[in-house]
Amino acid sequence: MNYLLSRFFNLHRQYVLLGTEDPEKPVPVVPRRRRRQALVLILIPVILLGSIIANIVFAVKLGKQPTRRPLDNYQHINTFPIASPRVATSGQNAIVTTLYNDGYVSAVATLGHSLQKANSTARLIVLYFPSAVSPQSLCLASSSGWHPVPVTRIAPPQDGKGINIHFADQFTKLSLWSLDKIGIESLVYLDADTLVLRNFDELFQLPFAFAAAPDVWGDQRGMTLEFNAGVLFLKPNSDVYNHLLEVLPHTRFPMEFAEQAFLNQYFAGRTLTLPPVYNGNLAMKTRYPVAWEGLKDEMRVYHYTMVKPFLTKSYKGLSMDEVILRAQASEEDYHGAYREEVVMWEKMWEEMWVNNQEMRERCSRV
């Protein structure tokens, strides 16, 4: 490059500044061909450098391919009707959550207390693993109104290859479709990391077989076509349950999203979309802050996707009396972005703790 620049400037040394030339000496003229050659010598490295930069940028963008989504490989595997003619009576409705280990008992108990305050008319059912949940934890969960129903763990397909360890038990959620065997016609499923703010019994009047709210990400993806599996409405059906288990090993979906990806594939195009107020994913607060504020007065359920006041950051379970310290500390997570919602969960937990004192003492002796 230095050589080329020196060639360029040496050509111009043959010129004489105006007003300084000797009238008796002719002014040397640089041939046009030499000027053209100098220009080419300058442009070639510039073009090469620009091409290299453009290729680097293209390669970087190519390497950042979009995350695989559940609907990327759509498969026509679900032939059941989208709408159901069955309309359940109040005794046939249920709100269901899960308790896979003792670490989530404080969340389940707090969720149950929030449901009691919301005055839902539905039965409260908690699905649990008998081999992984202690009698004390089951007693504490029951003290908040949950009726325990044992279930067998449904293992992830492909031996769980590629799945996040925290989601390894989540395929047991498919057991929801088998609850028609205990007389449930319509149910709303809630993840244990949710908190009920208002009654949502209106969902039980839906004629559809399956409904869920859109998923929300805190990054550029924002609200997506896929639904979030933390809050579901469905009509239990043992035929659907058996078919889910039959096609699970053969369905193509990104394993990192576990049962949520599978259900998105299975119910693709057959899902009634619920408004976000039925699944107030905390990611929405930071991704769409204006919309979040506008919907707060209608919010039925908060979903603590971004911060979990009842677990350590490594997902380690805590005893009931340790939870309050973690909840207080989690107010500062993400620079306090979710402080208001965490404080709301913390107050609900404190109410549950005080109101169930007698029951807690009884559970400690189980």
PDB file of N, CA, C and O in Angstrom, residues 200-237:
ATOM      1  N   PHE A 200     -60.834 -16.422  36.629  1.00  0.00           N
ATOM      2  CA  PHE A 200     -60.867 -16.627  35.173  1.00  0.00           C
ATOM      3  C   PHE A 200     -61.813 -17.774  34.806  1.00  0.00           C
ATOM      4  O   PHE A 200     -61.598 -18.480  33.822  1.00  0.00           O
ATOM      5  N   ASP A 201     -62.868 -17.941  35.583  1.00  0.00           N
ATOM      6  CA  ASP A 201     -63.812 -19.032  35.332  1.00  0.00           C
ATOM      7  C   ASP A 201     -64.462 -18.946  33.957  1.00  0.00           C
ATOM      8  O   ASP A 201     -65.003 -19.938  33.460  1.00  0.00           O
ATOM      9  N   GLU A 202     -64.408 -17.776  33.328  1.00  0.00           N
ATOM     10  CA  GLU A 202     -65.004 -17.643  31.986  1.00  0.00           C
ATOM     11  C   GLU A 202     -64.361 -18.575  30.974  1.00  0.00           C
ATOM     12  O   GLU A 202     -64.984 -18.955  29.973  1.00  0.00           O
ATOM     13  N   LEU A 203     -63.130 -18.990  31.230  1.00  0.00           N
ATOM     14  CA  LEU A 203     -62.452 -19.888  30.298  1.00  0.00           C
ATOM     15  C   LEU A 203     -63.161 -21.236  30.183  1.00  0.00           C
ATOM     16  O   LEU A 203     -63.115 -21.891  29.140  1.00  0.00           O
ATOM     17  N   PHE A 204     -63.813 -21.654  31.234  1.00  0.00           N
ATOM     18  CA  PHE A 204     -64.450 -22.970  31.223  1.00  0.00           C
ATOM     19  C   PHE A 204     -65.658 -23.033  30.282  1.00  0.00           C
ATOM     20  O   PHE A 204     -66.172 -24.118  30.013  1.00  0.00           O
ATOM     21  N   GLN A 205     -66.095 -21.883  29.793  1.00  0.00           N
ATOM     22  CA  GLN A 205     -67.219 -21.863  28.856  1.00  0.00           C
ATOM     23  C   GLN A 205     -66.761 -21.983  27.396  1.00  0.00           C
ATOM     24  O   GLN A 205     -67.585 -22.024  26.485  1.00  0.00           O
ATOM     25  N   LEU A 206     -65.455 -22.041  27.171  1.00  0.00           N
ATOM     26  CA  LEU A 206     -64.952 -22.131  25.797  1.00  0.00           C
ATOM     27  C   LEU A 206     -65.335 -23.472  25.173  1.00  0.00           C
ATOM     28  O   LEU A 206     -65.200 -24.517  25.809  1.00  0.00           O
ATOM     29  N   PRO A 207     -65.775 -23.442  23.917  1.00  0.00           N
ATOM     30  CA  PRO A 207     -66.128 -24.703  23.252  1.00  0.00           C
ATOM     31  C   PRO A 207     -64.936 -25.377  22.578  1.00  0.00           C
ATOM     32  O   PRO A 207     -65.062 -26.476  22.039  1.00  0.00           O
ATOM     33  N   PHE A 208     -63.782 -24.728  22.611  1.00  0.00           N
ATOM     34  CA  PHE A 208     -62.621 -25.258  21.892  1.00  0.00           C
ATOM     35  C   PHE A 208     -61.910 -26.346  22.694  1.00  0.00           C
ATOM     36  O   PHE A 208     -61.999 -26.402  23.924  1.00  0.00           O
ATOM     37  N   ALA A 209     -61.186 -27.184  21.977  1.00  0.00           N
ATOM     38  CA  ALA A 209     -60.493 -28.299  22.618  1.00  0.00           C
ATOM     39  C   ALA A 209     -59.177 -27.881  23.259  1.00  0.00           C
ATOM     40  O   ALA A 209     -58.688 -28.549  24.176  1.00  0.00           O
ATOM     41  N   PHE A 210     -58.604 -26.760  22.787  1.00  0.00           N
ATOM     42  CA  PHE A 210     -57.282 -26.367  23.280  1.00  0.00           C
ATOM     43  C   PHE A 210     -57.093 -24.871  23.075  1.00  0.00           C
ATOM     44  O   PHE A 210     -57.443 -24.331  22.017  1.00  0.00           O
ATOM     45  N   ALA A 211     -56.535 -24.207  24.077  1.00  0.00           N
ATOM     46  CA  ALA A 211     -56.288 -22.768  23.979  1.00  0.00           C
ATOM     47  C   ALA A 211     -55.059 -22.413  24.813  1.00  0.00           C
ATOM     48  O   ALA A 211     -54.788 -23.037  25.850  1.00  0.00           O
ATOM     49  N   ALA A 212     -54.325 -21.385  24.360  1.00  0.00           N
ATOM     50  CA  ALA A 212     -53.128 -20.930  25.074  1.00  0.00           C
ATOM     51  C   ALA A 212     -52.779 -19.529  24.600  1.00  0.00           C
ATOM     52  O   ALA A 212     -53.211 -19.090  23.533  1.00  0.00           O
ATOM     53  N   ALA A 213     -51.982 -18.822  25.397  1.00  0.00           N
ATOM     54  CA  ALA A 213     -51.554 -17.462  25.059  1.00  0.00           C
ATOM     55  C   ALA A 213     -50.228 -17.495  24.304  1.00  0.00           C
ATOM     56  O   ALA A 213     -49.434 -18.427  24.476  1.00  0.00           O
ATOM     57  N   PRO A 214     -49.965 -16.490  23.462  1.00  0.00           N
ATOM     58  CA  PRO A 214     -48.703 -16.464  22.711  1.00  0.00           C
ATOM     59  C   PRO A 214     -47.493 -16.392  23.641  1.00  0.00           C
ATOM     60  O   PRO A 214     -47.573 -15.832  24.739  1.00  0.00           O
ATOM     61  N   ASP A 215     -46.393 -16.964  23.183  1.00  0.00           N
ATOM     62  CA  ASP A 215     -45.155 -16.878  23.948  1.00  0.00           C
ATOM     63  C   ASP A 215     -44.519 -15.510  23.730  1.00  0.00           C
ATOM     64  O   ASP A 215     -44.733 -14.863  22.696  1.00  0.00           O
ATOM     65  N   VAL A 216     -43.731 -15.060  24.703  1.00  0.00           N
ATOM     66  CA  VAL A 216     -43.070 -13.756  24.628  1.00  0.00           C
ATOM     67  C   VAL A 216     -41.615 -13.934  25.029  1.00  0.00           C
ATOM     68  O   VAL A 216     -41.304 -14.586  26.034  1.00  0.00           O
ATOM     69  N   TRP A 217     -40.719 -13.326  24.227  1.00  0.00           N
ATOM     70  CA  TRP A 217     -39.285 -13.341  24.504  1.00  0.00           C
ATOM     71  C   TRP A 217     -38.825 -11.922  24.793  1.00  0.00           C
ATOM     72  O   TRP A 217     -39.365 -10.963  24.237  1.00  0.00           O
ATOM     73  N   GLY A 218     -37.807 -11.799  25.622  1.00  0.00           N
ATOM     74  CA  GLY A 218     -37.308 -10.478  25.968  1.00  0.00           C
ATOM     75  C   GLY A 218     -36.423  -9.852  24.909  1.00  0.00           C
ATOM     76  O   GLY A 218     -36.130  -8.653  24.979  1.00  0.00           O
ATOM     77  N   ASP A 219     -35.997 -10.642  23.908  1.00  0.00           N
ATOM     78  CA  ASP A 219     -35.119 -10.105  22.873  1.00  0.00           C
ATOM     79  C   ASP A 219     -35.925  -9.659  21.660  1.00  0.00           C
ATOM     80  O   ASP A 219     -37.125  -9.410  21.757  1.00  0.00           O
ATOM     81  N   GLN A 220     -35.254  -9.584  20.489  1.00  0.00           N
ATOM     82  CA  GLN A 220     -35.902  -9.066  19.287  1.00  0.00           C
ATOM     83  C   GLN A 220     -37.072  -9.912  18.799  1.00  0.00           C
ATOM     84  O   GLN A 220     -37.912  -9.442  18.041  1.00  0.00           O
ATOM     85  N   ARG A 221     -37.149 -11.158  19.252  1.00  0.00           N
ATOM     86  CA  ARG A 221     -38.254 -12.010  18.825  1.00  0.00           C
ATOM     87  C   ARG A 221     -39.596 -11.511  19.334  1.00  0.00           C
ATOM     88  O   ARG A 221     -40.612 -11.614  18.660  1.00  0.00           O
ATOM     89  N   GLY A 222     -39.615 -10.974  20.553  1.00  0.00           N
ATOM     90  CA  GLY A 222     -40.850 -10.447  21.115  1.00  0.00           C
ATOM     91  C   GLY A 222     -41.948 -11.499  21.215  1.00  0.00           C
ATOM     92  O   GLY A 222     -41.706 -12.646  21.558  1.00  0.00           O
ATOM     93  N   MET A 223     -43.180 -11.094  20.883  1.00  0.00           N
ATOM     94  CA  MET A 223     -44.311 -12.024  20.927  1.00  0.00           C
ATOM     95  C   MET A 223     -44.307 -12.866  19.662  1.00  0.00           C
ATOM     96  O   MET A 223     -44.189 -12.348  18.560  1.00  0.00           O
ATOM     97  N   THR A 224     -44.463 -14.186  19.823  1.00  0.00           N
ATOM     98  CA  THR A 224     -44.300 -15.095  18.698  1.00  0.00           C
ATOM     99  C   THR A 224     -45.608 -15.798  18.350  1.00  0.00           C
ATOM    100  O   THR A 224     -46.596 -15.715  19.080  1.00  0.00           O
ATOM    101  N   LEU A 225     -45.559 -16.503  17.233  1.00  0.00           N
ATOM    102  CA  LEU A 225     -46.715 -17.293  16.810  1.00  0.00           C
ATOM    103  C   LEU A 225     -46.941 -18.468  17.743  1.00  0.00           C
ATOM    104  O   LEU A 225     -48.075 -18.874  17.995  1.00  0.00           O
ATOM    105  N   GLU A 226     -45.862 -19.036  18.279  1.00  0.00           N
ATOM    106  CA  GLU A 226     -45.996 -20.186  19.164  1.00  0.00           C
ATOM    107  C   GLU A 226     -46.618 -19.777  20.503  1.00  0.00           C
ATOM    108  O   GLU A 226     -46.507 -18.628  20.923  1.00  0.00           O
ATOM    109  N   PHE A 227     -47.244 -20.726  21.176  1.00  0.00           N
ATOM    110  CA  PHE A 227     -47.840 -20.430  22.474  1.00  0.00           C
ATOM    111  C   PHE A 227     -46.905 -20.848  23.604  1.00  0.00           C
ATOM    112  O   PHE A 227     -46.011 -21.678  23.428  1.00  0.00           O
ATOM    113  N   ASN A 228     -47.127 -20.256  24.757  1.00  0.00           N
ATOM    114  CA  ASN A 228     -46.398 -20.619  25.961  1.00  0.00           C
ATOM    115  C   ASN A 228     -47.202 -21.675  26.715  1.00  0.00           C
ATOM    116  O   ASN A 228     -48.415 -21.520  26.906  1.00  0.00           O
ATOM    117  N   ALA A 229     -46.557 -22.740  27.147  1.00  0.00           N
ATOM    118  CA  ALA A 229     -47.248 -23.866  27.769  1.00  0.00           C
ATOM    119  C   ALA A 229     -47.392 -23.728  29.276  1.00  0.00           C
ATOM    120  O   ALA A 229     -47.763 -24.677  29.950  1.00  0.00           O
ATOM    121  N   GLY A 230     -47.124 -22.545  29.815  1.00  0.00           N
ATOM    122  CA  GLY A 230     -47.256 -22.339  31.253  1.00  0.00           C
ATOM    123  C   GLY A 230     -48.684 -22.180  31.709  1.00  0.00           C
ATOM    124  O   GLY A 230     -49.000 -22.409  32.886  1.00  0.00           O
ATOM    125  N   VAL A 231     -49.569 -21.750  30.806  1.00  0.00           N
ATOM    126  CA  VAL A 231     -51.001 -21.645  31.081  1.00  0.00           C
ATOM    127  C   VAL A 231     -51.736 -22.243  29.891  1.00  0.00           C
ATOM    128  O   VAL A 231     -51.555 -21.780  28.752  1.00  0.00           O
ATOM    129  N   LEU A 232     -52.541 -23.266  30.126  1.00  0.00           N
ATOM    130  CA  LEU A 232     -53.253 -23.955  29.049  1.00  0.00           C
ATOM    131  C   LEU A 232     -54.718 -24.155  29.434  1.00  0.00           C
ATOM    132  O   LEU A 232     -55.027 -24.406  30.600  1.00  0.00           O
ATOM    133  N   PHE A 233     -55.584 -24.052  28.445  1.00  0.00           N
ATOM    134  CA  PHE A 233     -56.962 -24.509  28.608  1.00  0.00           C
ATOM    135  C   PHE A 233     -57.140 -25.708  27.690  1.00  0.00           C
ATOM    136  O   PHE A 233     -56.705 -25.681  26.533  1.00  0.00           O
ATOM    137  N   LEU A 234     -57.784 -26.760  28.191  1.00  0.00           N
ATOM    138  CA  LEU A 234     -57.975 -27.930  27.337  1.00  0.00           C
ATOM    139  C   LEU A 234     -59.146 -28.769  27.830  1.00  0.00           C
ATOM    140  O   LEU A 234     -59.587 -28.666  28.984  1.00  0.00           O
ATOM    141  N   LYS A 235     -59.642 -29.595  26.922  1.00  0.00           N
ATOM    142  CA  LYS A 235     -60.672 -30.575  27.224  1.00  0.00           C
ATOM    143  C   LYS A 235     -59.986 -31.941  27.317  1.00  0.00           C
ATOM    144  O   LYS A 235     -59.515 -32.477  26.305  1.00  0.00           O
ATOM    145  N   PRO A 236     -59.871 -32.519  28.505  1.00  0.00           N
ATOM    146  CA  PRO A 236     -59.229 -33.834  28.622  1.00  0.00           C
ATOM    147  C   PRO A 236     -59.930 -34.871  27.746  1.00  0.00           C
ATOM    148  O   PRO A 236     -61.148 -34.874  27.613  1.00  0.00           O
ATOM    149  N   ASN A 237     -59.118 -35.711  27.143  1.00  0.00           N
ATOM    150  CA  ASN A 237     -59.639 -36.730  26.244  1.00  0.00           C
ATOM    151  C   ASN A 237     -58.612 -37.865  26.192  1.00  0.00           C
ATOM    152  O   ASN A 237     -57.497 -37.673  25.689  1.00  0.00           O
TER     153      ASN A 237
END
